[in-house]
Short mmCIF file of N, CA and C in Angstrom, two decimals:
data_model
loop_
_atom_site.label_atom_id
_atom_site.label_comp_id
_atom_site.label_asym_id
_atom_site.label_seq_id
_atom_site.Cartn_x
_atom_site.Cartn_y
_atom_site.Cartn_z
N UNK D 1 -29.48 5.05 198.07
CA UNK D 1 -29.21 3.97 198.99
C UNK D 1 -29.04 4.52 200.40
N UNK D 2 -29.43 3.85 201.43
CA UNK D 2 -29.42 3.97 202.92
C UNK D 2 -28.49 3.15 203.74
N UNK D 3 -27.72 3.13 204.22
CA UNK D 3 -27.24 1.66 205.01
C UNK D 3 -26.89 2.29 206.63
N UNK D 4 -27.46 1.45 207.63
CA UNK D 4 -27.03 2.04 209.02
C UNK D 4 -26.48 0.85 209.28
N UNK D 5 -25.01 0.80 210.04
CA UNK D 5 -24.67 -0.17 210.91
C UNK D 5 -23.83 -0.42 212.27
N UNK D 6 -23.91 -0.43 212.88
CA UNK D 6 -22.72 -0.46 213.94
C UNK D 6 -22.01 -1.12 214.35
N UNK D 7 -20.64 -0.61 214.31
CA UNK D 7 -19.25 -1.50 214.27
C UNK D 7 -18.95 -0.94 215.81
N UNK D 8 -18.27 -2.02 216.70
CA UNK D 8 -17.45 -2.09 217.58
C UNK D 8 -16.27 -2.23 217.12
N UNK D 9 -15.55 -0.69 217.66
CA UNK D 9 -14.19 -0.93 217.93
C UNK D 9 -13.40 -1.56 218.58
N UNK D 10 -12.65 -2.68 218.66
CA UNK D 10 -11.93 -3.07 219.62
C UNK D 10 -11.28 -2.01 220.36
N UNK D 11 -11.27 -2.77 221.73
CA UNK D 11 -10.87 -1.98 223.08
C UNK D 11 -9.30 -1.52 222.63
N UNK D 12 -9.00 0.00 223.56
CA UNK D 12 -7.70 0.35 222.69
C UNK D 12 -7.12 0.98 224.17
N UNK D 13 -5.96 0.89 224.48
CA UNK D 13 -5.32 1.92 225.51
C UNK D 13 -5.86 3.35 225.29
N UNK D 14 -5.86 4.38 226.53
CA UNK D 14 -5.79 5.86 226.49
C UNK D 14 -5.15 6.47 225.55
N UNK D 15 -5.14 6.83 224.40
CA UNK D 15 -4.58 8.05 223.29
C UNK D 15 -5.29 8.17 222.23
N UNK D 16 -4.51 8.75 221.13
CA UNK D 16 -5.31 8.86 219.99
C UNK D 16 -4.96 7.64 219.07
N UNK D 17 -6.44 7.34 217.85
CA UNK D 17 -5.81 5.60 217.19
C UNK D 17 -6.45 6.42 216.11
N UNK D 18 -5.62 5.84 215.21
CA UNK D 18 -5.93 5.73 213.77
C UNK D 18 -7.42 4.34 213.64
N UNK D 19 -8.58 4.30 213.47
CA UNK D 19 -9.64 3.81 213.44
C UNK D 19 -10.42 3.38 211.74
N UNK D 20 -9.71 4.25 210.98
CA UNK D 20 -9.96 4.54 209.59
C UNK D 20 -9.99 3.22 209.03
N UNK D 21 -9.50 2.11 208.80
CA UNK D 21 -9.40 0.43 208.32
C UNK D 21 -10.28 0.66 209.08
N UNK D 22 -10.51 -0.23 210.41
CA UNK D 22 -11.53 -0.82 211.28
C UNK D 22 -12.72 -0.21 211.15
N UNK D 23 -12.85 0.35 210.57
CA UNK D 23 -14.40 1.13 210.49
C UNK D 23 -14.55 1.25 208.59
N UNK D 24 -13.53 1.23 207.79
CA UNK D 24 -14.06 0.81 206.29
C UNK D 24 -14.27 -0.92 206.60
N UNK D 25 -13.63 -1.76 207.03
CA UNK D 25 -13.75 -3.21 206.89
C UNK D 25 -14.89 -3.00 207.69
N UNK D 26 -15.70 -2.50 208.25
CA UNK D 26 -17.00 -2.66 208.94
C UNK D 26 -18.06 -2.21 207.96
N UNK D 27 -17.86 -1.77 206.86
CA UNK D 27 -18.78 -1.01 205.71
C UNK D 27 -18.15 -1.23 204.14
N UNK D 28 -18.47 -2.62 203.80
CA UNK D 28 -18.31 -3.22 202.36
C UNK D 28 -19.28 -2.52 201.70
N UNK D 29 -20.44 -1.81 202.22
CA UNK D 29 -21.07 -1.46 201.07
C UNK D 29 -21.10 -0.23 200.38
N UNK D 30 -20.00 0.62 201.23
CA UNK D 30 -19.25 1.62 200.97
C UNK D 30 -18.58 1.63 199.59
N UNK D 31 -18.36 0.53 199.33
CA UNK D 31 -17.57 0.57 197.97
C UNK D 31 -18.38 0.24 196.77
N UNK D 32 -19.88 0.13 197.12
CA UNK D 32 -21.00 0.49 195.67
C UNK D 32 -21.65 1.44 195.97
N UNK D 33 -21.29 2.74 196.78
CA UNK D 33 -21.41 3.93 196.83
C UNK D 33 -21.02 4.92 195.69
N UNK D 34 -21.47 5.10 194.62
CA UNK D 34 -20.75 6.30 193.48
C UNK D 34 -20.00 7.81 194.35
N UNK D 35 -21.31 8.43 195.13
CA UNK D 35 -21.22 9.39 195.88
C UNK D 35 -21.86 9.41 197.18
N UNK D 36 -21.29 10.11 197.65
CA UNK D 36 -22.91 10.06 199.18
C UNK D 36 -21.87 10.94 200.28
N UNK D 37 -22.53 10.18 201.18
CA UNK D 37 -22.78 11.11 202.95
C UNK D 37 -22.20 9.62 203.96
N UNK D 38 -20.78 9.49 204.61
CA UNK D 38 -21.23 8.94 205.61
C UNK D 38 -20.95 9.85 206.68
N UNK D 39 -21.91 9.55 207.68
CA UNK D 39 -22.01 10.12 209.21
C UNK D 39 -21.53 9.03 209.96
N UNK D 40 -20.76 9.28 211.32
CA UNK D 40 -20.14 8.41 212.26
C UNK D 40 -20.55 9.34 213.58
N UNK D 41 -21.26 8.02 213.80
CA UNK D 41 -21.83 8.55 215.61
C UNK D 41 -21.34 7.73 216.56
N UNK D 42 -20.15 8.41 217.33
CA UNK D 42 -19.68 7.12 218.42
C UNK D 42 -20.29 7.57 219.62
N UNK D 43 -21.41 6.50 220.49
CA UNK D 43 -22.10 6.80 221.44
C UNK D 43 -21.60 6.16 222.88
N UNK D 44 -20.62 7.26 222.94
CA UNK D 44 -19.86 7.05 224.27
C UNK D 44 -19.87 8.71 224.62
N UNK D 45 -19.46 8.80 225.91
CA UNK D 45 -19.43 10.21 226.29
C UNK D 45 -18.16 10.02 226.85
N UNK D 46 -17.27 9.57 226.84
CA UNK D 46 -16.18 9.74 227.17
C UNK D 46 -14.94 8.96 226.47
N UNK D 47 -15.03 9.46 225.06
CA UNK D 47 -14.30 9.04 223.90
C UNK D 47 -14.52 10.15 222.26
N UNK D 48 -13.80 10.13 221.83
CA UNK D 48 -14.03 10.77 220.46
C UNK D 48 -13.63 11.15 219.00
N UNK D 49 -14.36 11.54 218.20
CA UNK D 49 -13.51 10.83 217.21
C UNK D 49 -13.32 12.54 216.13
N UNK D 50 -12.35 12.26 215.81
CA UNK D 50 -11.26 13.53 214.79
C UNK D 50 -10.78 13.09 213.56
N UNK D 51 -10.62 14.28 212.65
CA UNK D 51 -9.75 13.71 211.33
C UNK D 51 -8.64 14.44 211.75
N UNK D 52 -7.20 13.65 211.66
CA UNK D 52 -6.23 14.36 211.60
C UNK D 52 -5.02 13.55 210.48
N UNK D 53 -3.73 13.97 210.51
CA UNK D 53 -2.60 13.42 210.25
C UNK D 53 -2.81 11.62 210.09
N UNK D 54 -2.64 10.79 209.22
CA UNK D 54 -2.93 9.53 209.15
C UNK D 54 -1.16 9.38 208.97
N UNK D 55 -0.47 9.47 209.08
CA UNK D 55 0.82 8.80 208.56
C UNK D 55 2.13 9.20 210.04
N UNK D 56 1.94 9.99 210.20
CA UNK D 56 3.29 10.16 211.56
C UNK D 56 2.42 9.97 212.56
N UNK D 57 2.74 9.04 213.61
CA UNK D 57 2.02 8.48 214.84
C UNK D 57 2.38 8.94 216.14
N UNK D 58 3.48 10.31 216.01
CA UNK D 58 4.29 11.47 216.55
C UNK D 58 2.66 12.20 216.75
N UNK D 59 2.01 12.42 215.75
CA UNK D 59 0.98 13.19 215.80
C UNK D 59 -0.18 13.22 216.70
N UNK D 60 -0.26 11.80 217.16
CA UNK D 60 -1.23 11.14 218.05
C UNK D 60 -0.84 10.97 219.60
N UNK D 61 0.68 11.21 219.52
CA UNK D 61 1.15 11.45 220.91
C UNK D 61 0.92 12.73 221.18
N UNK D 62 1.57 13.35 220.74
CA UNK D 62 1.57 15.04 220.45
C UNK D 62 -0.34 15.49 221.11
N UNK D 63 -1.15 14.45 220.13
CA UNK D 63 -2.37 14.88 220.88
C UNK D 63 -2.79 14.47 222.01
N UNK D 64 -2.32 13.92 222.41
CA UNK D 64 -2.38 13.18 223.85
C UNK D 64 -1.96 14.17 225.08
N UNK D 65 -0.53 14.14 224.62
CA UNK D 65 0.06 15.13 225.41
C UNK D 65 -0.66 16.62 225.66
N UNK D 66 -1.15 17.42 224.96
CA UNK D 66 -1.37 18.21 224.44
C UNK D 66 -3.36 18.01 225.24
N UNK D 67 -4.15 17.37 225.13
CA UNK D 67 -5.18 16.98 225.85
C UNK D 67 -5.01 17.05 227.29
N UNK D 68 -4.24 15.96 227.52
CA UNK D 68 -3.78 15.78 229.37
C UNK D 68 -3.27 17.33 229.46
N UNK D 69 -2.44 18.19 228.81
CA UNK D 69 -2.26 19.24 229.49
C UNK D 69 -3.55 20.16 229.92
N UNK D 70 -4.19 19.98 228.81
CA UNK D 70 -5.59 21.03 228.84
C UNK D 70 -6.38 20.80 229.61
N UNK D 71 -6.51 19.42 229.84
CA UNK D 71 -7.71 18.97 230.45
C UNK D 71 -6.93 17.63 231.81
N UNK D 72 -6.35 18.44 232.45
CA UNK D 72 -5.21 17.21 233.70
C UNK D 72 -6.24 16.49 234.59
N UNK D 73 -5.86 15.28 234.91
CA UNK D 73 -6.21 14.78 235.74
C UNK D 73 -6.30 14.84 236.95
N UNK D 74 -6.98 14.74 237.71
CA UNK D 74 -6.92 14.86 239.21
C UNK D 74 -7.00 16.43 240.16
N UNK D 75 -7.20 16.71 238.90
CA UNK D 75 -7.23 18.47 239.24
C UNK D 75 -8.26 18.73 240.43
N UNK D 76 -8.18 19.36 241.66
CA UNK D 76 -9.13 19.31 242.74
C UNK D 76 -10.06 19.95 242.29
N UNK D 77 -11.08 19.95 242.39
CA UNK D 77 -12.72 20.50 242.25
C UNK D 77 -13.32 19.78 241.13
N UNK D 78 -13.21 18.81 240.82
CA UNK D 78 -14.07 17.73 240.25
C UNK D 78 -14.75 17.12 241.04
N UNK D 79 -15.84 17.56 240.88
CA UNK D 79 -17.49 16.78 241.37
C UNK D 79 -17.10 15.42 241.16
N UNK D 80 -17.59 15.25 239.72
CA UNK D 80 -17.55 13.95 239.17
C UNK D 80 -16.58 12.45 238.83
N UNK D 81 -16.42 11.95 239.61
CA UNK D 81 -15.65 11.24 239.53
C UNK D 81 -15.82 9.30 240.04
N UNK D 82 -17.22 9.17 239.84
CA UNK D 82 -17.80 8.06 240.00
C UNK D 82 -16.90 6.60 239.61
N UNK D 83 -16.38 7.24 238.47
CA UNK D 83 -15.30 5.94 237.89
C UNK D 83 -13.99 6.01 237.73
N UNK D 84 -14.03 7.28 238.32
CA UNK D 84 -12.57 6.97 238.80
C UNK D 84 -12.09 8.86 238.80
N UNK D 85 -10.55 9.14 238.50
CA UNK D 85 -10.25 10.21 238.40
C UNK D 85 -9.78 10.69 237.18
N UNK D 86 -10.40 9.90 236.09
CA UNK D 86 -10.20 10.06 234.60
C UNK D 86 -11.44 9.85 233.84
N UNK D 87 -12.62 9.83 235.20
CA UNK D 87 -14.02 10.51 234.35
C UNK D 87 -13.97 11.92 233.75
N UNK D 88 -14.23 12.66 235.00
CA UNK D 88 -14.87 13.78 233.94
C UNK D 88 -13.53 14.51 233.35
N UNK D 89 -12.30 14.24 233.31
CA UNK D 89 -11.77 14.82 232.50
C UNK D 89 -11.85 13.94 230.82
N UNK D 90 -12.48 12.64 230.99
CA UNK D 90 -12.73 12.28 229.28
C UNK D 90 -13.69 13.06 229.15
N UNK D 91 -15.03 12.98 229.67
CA UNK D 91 -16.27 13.87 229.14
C UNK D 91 -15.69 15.19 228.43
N UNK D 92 -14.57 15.75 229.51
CA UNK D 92 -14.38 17.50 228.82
C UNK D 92 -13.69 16.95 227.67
N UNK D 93 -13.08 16.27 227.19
CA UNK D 93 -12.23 15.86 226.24
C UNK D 93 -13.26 15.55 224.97
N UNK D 94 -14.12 14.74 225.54
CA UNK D 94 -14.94 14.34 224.46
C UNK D 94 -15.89 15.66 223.79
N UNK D 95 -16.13 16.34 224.77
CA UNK D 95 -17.00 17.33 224.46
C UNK D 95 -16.36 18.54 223.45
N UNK D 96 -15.22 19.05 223.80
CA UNK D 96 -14.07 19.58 222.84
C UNK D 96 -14.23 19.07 221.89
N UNK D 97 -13.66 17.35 220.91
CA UNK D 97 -13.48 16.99 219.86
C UNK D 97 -14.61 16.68 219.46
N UNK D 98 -15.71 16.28 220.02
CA UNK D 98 -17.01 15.99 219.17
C UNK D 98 -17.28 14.27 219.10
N UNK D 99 -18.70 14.17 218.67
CA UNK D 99 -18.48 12.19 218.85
C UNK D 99 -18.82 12.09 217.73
N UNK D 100 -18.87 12.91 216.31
CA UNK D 100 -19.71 12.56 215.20
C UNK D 100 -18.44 13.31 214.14
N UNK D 101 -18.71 12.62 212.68
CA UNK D 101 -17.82 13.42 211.92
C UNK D 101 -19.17 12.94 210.85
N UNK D 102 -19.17 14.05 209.49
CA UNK D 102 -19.54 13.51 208.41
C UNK D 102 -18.45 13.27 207.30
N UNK D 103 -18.41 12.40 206.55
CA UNK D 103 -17.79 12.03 205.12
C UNK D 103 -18.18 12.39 203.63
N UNK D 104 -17.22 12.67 203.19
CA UNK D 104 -17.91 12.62 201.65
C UNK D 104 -17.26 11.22 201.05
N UNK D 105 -18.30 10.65 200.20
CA UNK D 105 -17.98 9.29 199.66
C UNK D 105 -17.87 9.96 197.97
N UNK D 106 -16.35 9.07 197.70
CA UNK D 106 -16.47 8.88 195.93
C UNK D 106 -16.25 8.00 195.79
N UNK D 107 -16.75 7.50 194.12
CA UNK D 107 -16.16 6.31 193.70
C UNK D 107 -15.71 5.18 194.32
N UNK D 108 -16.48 4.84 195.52
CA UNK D 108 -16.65 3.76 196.40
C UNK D 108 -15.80 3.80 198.03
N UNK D 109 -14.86 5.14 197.98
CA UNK D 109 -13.97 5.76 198.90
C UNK D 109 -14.70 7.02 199.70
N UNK D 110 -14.09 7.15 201.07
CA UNK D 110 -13.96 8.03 201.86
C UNK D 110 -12.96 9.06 200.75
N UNK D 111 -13.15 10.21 200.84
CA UNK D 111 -13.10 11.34 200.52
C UNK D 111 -12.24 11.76 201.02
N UNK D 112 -11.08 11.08 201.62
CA UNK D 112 -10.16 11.98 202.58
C UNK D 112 -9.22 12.48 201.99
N UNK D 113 -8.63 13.56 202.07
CA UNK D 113 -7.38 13.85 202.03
C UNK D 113 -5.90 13.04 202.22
N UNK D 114 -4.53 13.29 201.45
CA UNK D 114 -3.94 12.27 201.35
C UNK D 114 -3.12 11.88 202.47
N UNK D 115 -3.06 12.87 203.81
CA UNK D 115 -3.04 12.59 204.83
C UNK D 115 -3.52 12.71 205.92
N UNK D 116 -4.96 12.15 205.70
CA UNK D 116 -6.25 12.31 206.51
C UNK D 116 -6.39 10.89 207.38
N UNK D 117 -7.03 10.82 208.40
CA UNK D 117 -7.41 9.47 208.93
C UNK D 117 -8.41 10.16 209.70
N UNK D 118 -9.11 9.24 210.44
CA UNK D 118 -10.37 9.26 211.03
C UNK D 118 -9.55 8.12 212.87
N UNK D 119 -9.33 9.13 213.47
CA UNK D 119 -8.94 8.87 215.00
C UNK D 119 -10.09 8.80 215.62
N UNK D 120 -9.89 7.83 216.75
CA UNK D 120 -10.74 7.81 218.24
C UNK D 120 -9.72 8.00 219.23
N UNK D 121 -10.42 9.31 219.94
CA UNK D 121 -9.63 9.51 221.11
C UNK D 121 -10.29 8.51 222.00
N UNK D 122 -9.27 8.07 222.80
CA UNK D 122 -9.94 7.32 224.06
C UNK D 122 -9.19 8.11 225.19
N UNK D 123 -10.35 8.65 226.06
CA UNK D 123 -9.79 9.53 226.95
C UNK D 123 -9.80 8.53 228.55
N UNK D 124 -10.15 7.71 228.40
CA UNK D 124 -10.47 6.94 229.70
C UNK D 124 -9.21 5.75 229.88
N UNK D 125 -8.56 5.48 230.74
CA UNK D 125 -7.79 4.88 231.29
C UNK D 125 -8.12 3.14 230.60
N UNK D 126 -9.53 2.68 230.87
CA UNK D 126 -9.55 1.35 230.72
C UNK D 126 -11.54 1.43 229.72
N UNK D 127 -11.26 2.07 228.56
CA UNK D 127 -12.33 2.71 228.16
C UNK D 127 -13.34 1.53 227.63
N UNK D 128 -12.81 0.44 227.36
CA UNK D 128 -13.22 -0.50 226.66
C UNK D 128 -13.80 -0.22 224.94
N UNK D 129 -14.61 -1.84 224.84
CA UNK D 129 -14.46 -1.43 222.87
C UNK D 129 -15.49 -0.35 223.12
N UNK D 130 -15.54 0.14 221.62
CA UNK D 130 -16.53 1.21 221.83
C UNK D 130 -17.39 1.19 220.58
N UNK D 131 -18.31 1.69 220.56
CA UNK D 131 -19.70 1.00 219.01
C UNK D 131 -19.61 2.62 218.40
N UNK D 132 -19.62 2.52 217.09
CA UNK D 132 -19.91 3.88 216.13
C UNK D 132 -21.25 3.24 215.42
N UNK D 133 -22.20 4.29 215.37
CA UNK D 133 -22.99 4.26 214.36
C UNK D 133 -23.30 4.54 212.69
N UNK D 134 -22.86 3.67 211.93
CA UNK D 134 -22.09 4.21 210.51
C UNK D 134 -23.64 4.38 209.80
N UNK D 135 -23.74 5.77 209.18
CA UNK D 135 -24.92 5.83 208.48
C UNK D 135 -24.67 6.11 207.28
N UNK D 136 -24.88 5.74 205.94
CA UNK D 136 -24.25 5.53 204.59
C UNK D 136 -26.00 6.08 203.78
N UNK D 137 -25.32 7.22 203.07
CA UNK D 137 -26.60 7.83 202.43
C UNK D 137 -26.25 7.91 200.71
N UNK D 138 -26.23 7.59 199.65
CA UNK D 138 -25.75 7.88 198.36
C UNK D 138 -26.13 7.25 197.71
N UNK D 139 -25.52 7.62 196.18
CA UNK D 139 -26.10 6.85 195.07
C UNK D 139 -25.55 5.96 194.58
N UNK D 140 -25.87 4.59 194.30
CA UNK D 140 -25.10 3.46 193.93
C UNK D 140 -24.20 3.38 192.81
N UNK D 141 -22.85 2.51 192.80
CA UNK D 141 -22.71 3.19 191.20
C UNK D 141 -22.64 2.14 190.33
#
């Protein structure tokens, strides 16, 4: 079986979100999956998506914090800054965590670990929703 689809995330403030619901309720057919492959392509360049910690929400500040230090805002010698002064520090952000994850599917489930989730960083101030490309590859069961 094949399935491609793309879900919009609703628009979220600057940090890290737990995304993991909003993106299974976007893929019912995930659950007549026996085994498989999903891939998640979020096609933004200044947003991104991670597996981390799903249960303490300490964890998602922590990455926040921890981002803005690495990558600060307003730092002088930024070229780029067309949309503001929290462009190109999302790009470096995004480029660090990556915009794609793959999955392993069982028995009609994401494969995660028991305290796994699937985050979108939103590195942009007013980033709006944002679209993932869900590609679902496996065998039916």
């Amino acid at each position: 079986m094949w399935q491609q689809t793309l879900i919009t995330l609703r628009a979220r403030p600057r940090g890290f979100h737990l995304v993991t619901d909003e993106l299974l309720a976007g893929l019912p057919e995930l659950r007549a999956c026996r085994v498989g492959l999903l891939h998640l392509w979020l096609q933004h360049t200044s947003a991104s998506l991670t597996i981390n910690e799903n249960a303490d929400p300490a964890v998602r500040r922590d990455f926040e914090r921890f981002f803005n230090t690495l990558v600060p805002q307003g730092m002088a010698g930024y070229e780029h800054d067309d949309e503001g002064e929290d462009d190109l520090p999302a790009h470096f952000k995004a480029s660090l965590l990556g915009c794609q994850l793959t999955l392993p599917v069982a028995a009609g489930r994401l494969a995660l670990g028991t305290w796994q989730g699937v985050y979108l960083g939103e590195h942009r101030d007013h980033g709006g929703a944002r679209k993932v490309l869900a590609t679902l590859q496996g065998d039916r069961a």
